Amino acid sequence: KLRKNIKLTSAELDELERLIFKDSQIGSKEDFVKNYGEQPIGKFIRSIIGMDEEATQKAFSELIDTGNLKAQQIEFIRTIINHFKNNGILELPQLAQPPFTDINDQGIFGLFDDDDQDRIIQIVEKVNSNAVG
């Protein structure tokens, strides 16, 4: 579910945490927090395993299918999709940092109007939230 961008229930997240930390050779939850900080386990796992490219494309399909995007805008969306595929999570400030600024030095702000920026941010937030329940 984490790779396919399917929202996990709180019960599934609890079970995942139980499986990882109970009688585990990798350490306790306290060890995890000490080493990686306080963060949802689903977010951490997805950051390691990445996301299925098709699932990410599906999340952005409505935006892409409008047919109103210019080549640089499509490239920007593909960069987002690639980022999710490789990293699983995309923090919003990254949209104004490399590699997103490689396309336009202002990142999302230089390529999209306010409405499209809002749509992209909503999609990114939804995809991210699916990893945390």
Short mmCIF file of C-alpha atoms in Angstrom, two decimals, residues 10-132:
data_model
loop_
_atom_site.label_atom_id
_atom_site.label_comp_id
_atom_site.label_asym_id
_atom_site.label_seq_id
_atom_site.Cartn_x
_atom_site.Cartn_y
_atom_site.Cartn_z
CA SER A 10 -4.42 3.68 11.68
CA ALA A 11 -4.86 -0.03 12.50
CA GLU A 12 -2.57 -0.97 9.60
CA LEU A 13 0.01 1.57 10.73
CA ASP A 14 -0.16 0.24 14.28
CA GLU A 15 0.32 -3.31 13.01
CA LEU A 16 3.24 -2.23 10.84
CA GLU A 17 4.87 -0.57 13.82
CA ARG A 18 4.24 -3.65 15.95
CA LEU A 19 5.81 -5.91 13.33
CA ILE A 20 8.87 -3.72 13.01
CA PHE A 21 9.60 -3.10 16.68
CA LYS A 22 8.26 -6.10 18.58
CA ASP A 23 10.98 -8.69 19.20
CA SER A 24 12.99 -6.92 16.55
CA GLN A 25 16.65 -7.26 15.79
CA ILE A 26 16.69 -3.69 14.50
CA GLY A 27 15.94 -2.06 17.83
CA SER A 28 13.09 -0.44 19.68
CA LYS A 29 10.87 2.46 18.76
CA GLU A 30 12.96 4.57 21.12
CA ASP A 31 16.08 3.63 19.13
CA PHE A 32 14.28 4.59 15.94
CA VAL A 33 13.29 8.02 17.32
CA LYS A 34 16.81 8.56 18.64
CA ASN A 35 18.35 7.81 15.23
CA TYR A 36 15.74 9.19 12.82
CA GLY A 37 13.70 11.65 14.85
CA GLU A 38 10.02 11.62 15.62
CA GLN A 39 8.28 10.74 12.36
CA PRO A 40 5.52 8.44 11.20
CA ILE A 41 6.79 4.95 10.41
CA GLY A 42 4.88 4.87 7.10
CA LYS A 43 6.62 8.04 5.95
CA PHE A 44 10.01 6.63 6.93
CA ILE A 45 9.42 3.32 5.14
CA ARG A 46 8.15 5.02 2.00
CA SER A 47 11.21 7.29 2.00
CA ILE A 48 13.31 4.12 1.79
CA ILE A 49 11.27 2.06 -0.68
CA GLY A 50 10.02 4.90 -2.88
CA MET A 51 6.72 4.88 -4.68
CA ASP A 52 5.33 3.09 -7.68
CA GLU A 53 5.68 5.36 -10.73
CA GLU A 54 2.26 4.42 -12.09
CA ALA A 55 0.61 5.29 -8.77
CA THR A 56 2.32 8.68 -8.75
CA GLN A 57 1.34 9.35 -12.36
CA LYS A 58 -2.24 8.52 -11.45
CA ALA A 59 -2.18 11.09 -8.66
CA PHE A 60 -1.13 13.78 -11.15
CA SER A 61 -3.19 12.51 -14.10
CA GLU A 62 -6.00 15.05 -13.77
CA LEU A 63 -3.51 17.92 -13.88
CA ILE A 64 -1.62 16.41 -16.81
CA ASP A 65 -4.78 15.45 -18.72
CA THR A 66 -6.01 19.05 -18.87
CA GLY A 67 -3.77 19.41 -21.91
CA ASN A 68 -2.99 23.01 -21.02
CA LEU A 69 0.54 22.41 -19.74
CA LYS A 70 3.61 23.71 -21.53
CA ALA A 71 6.68 21.54 -22.05
CA GLN A 72 8.53 22.95 -19.02
CA GLN A 73 5.49 22.43 -16.83
CA ILE A 74 5.18 18.82 -17.94
CA GLU A 75 8.89 18.35 -17.25
CA PHE A 76 8.37 19.81 -13.76
CA ILE A 77 5.50 17.39 -13.04
CA ARG A 78 7.63 14.50 -14.34
CA THR A 79 10.38 15.63 -11.96
CA ILE A 80 7.88 15.45 -9.09
CA ILE A 81 6.80 11.98 -10.20
CA ASN A 82 10.42 10.87 -10.42
CA HIS A 83 11.11 12.27 -6.97
CA PHE A 84 8.22 10.33 -5.47
CA LYS A 85 9.33 7.20 -7.31
CA ASN A 86 12.84 7.45 -5.86
CA ASN A 87 12.21 9.04 -2.47
CA GLY A 88 8.59 8.25 -1.59
CA ILE A 89 7.98 11.62 0.07
CA LEU A 90 8.26 15.19 -1.19
CA GLU A 91 8.47 18.03 1.29
CA LEU A 92 6.80 21.18 -0.06
CA PRO A 93 9.86 23.47 0.30
CA GLN A 94 11.69 21.17 -2.12
CA LEU A 95 9.47 22.48 -4.93
CA ALA A 96 11.56 25.66 -4.88
CA GLN A 97 14.93 23.86 -4.67
CA PRO A 98 17.03 21.72 -7.04
CA PRO A 99 16.22 19.68 -9.07
CA PHE A 100 12.97 21.65 -9.41
CA THR A 101 14.85 24.91 -9.90
CA ASP A 102 16.84 23.31 -12.73
CA ILE A 103 13.78 23.79 -14.94
CA ASN A 104 13.05 27.33 -13.74
CA ASP A 105 15.16 29.15 -11.16
CA GLN A 106 12.02 29.94 -9.14
CA GLY A 107 10.84 26.34 -9.16
CA ILE A 108 7.08 25.89 -8.93
CA PHE A 109 6.57 29.65 -8.55
CA GLY A 110 8.18 30.47 -11.87
CA LEU A 111 6.28 27.89 -13.90
CA PHE A 112 2.70 27.83 -12.66
CA ASP A 113 -0.01 30.35 -11.87
CA ASP A 114 -1.45 30.45 -8.35
CA ASP A 115 -4.30 28.04 -9.11
CA ASP A 116 -2.00 25.38 -10.58
CA GLN A 117 0.48 25.87 -7.73
CA ASP A 118 -2.35 25.20 -5.29
CA ARG A 119 -3.43 22.09 -7.22
CA ILE A 120 0.13 20.71 -7.26
CA ILE A 121 0.58 21.41 -3.55
CA GLN A 122 -2.73 19.70 -2.76
CA ILE A 123 -1.70 16.62 -4.76
CA VAL A 124 1.72 16.47 -3.08
CA GLU A 125 0.14 16.83 0.37
CA LYS A 126 -2.40 14.09 -0.38
CA VAL A 127 0.26 11.69 -1.66
CA ASN A 128 2.41 12.39 1.40
CA SER A 129 -0.54 11.97 3.77
CA ASN A 130 -1.33 8.53 2.36
CA ALA A 131 1.91 7.30 3.95
CA VAL A 132 1.01 8.50 7.43
#
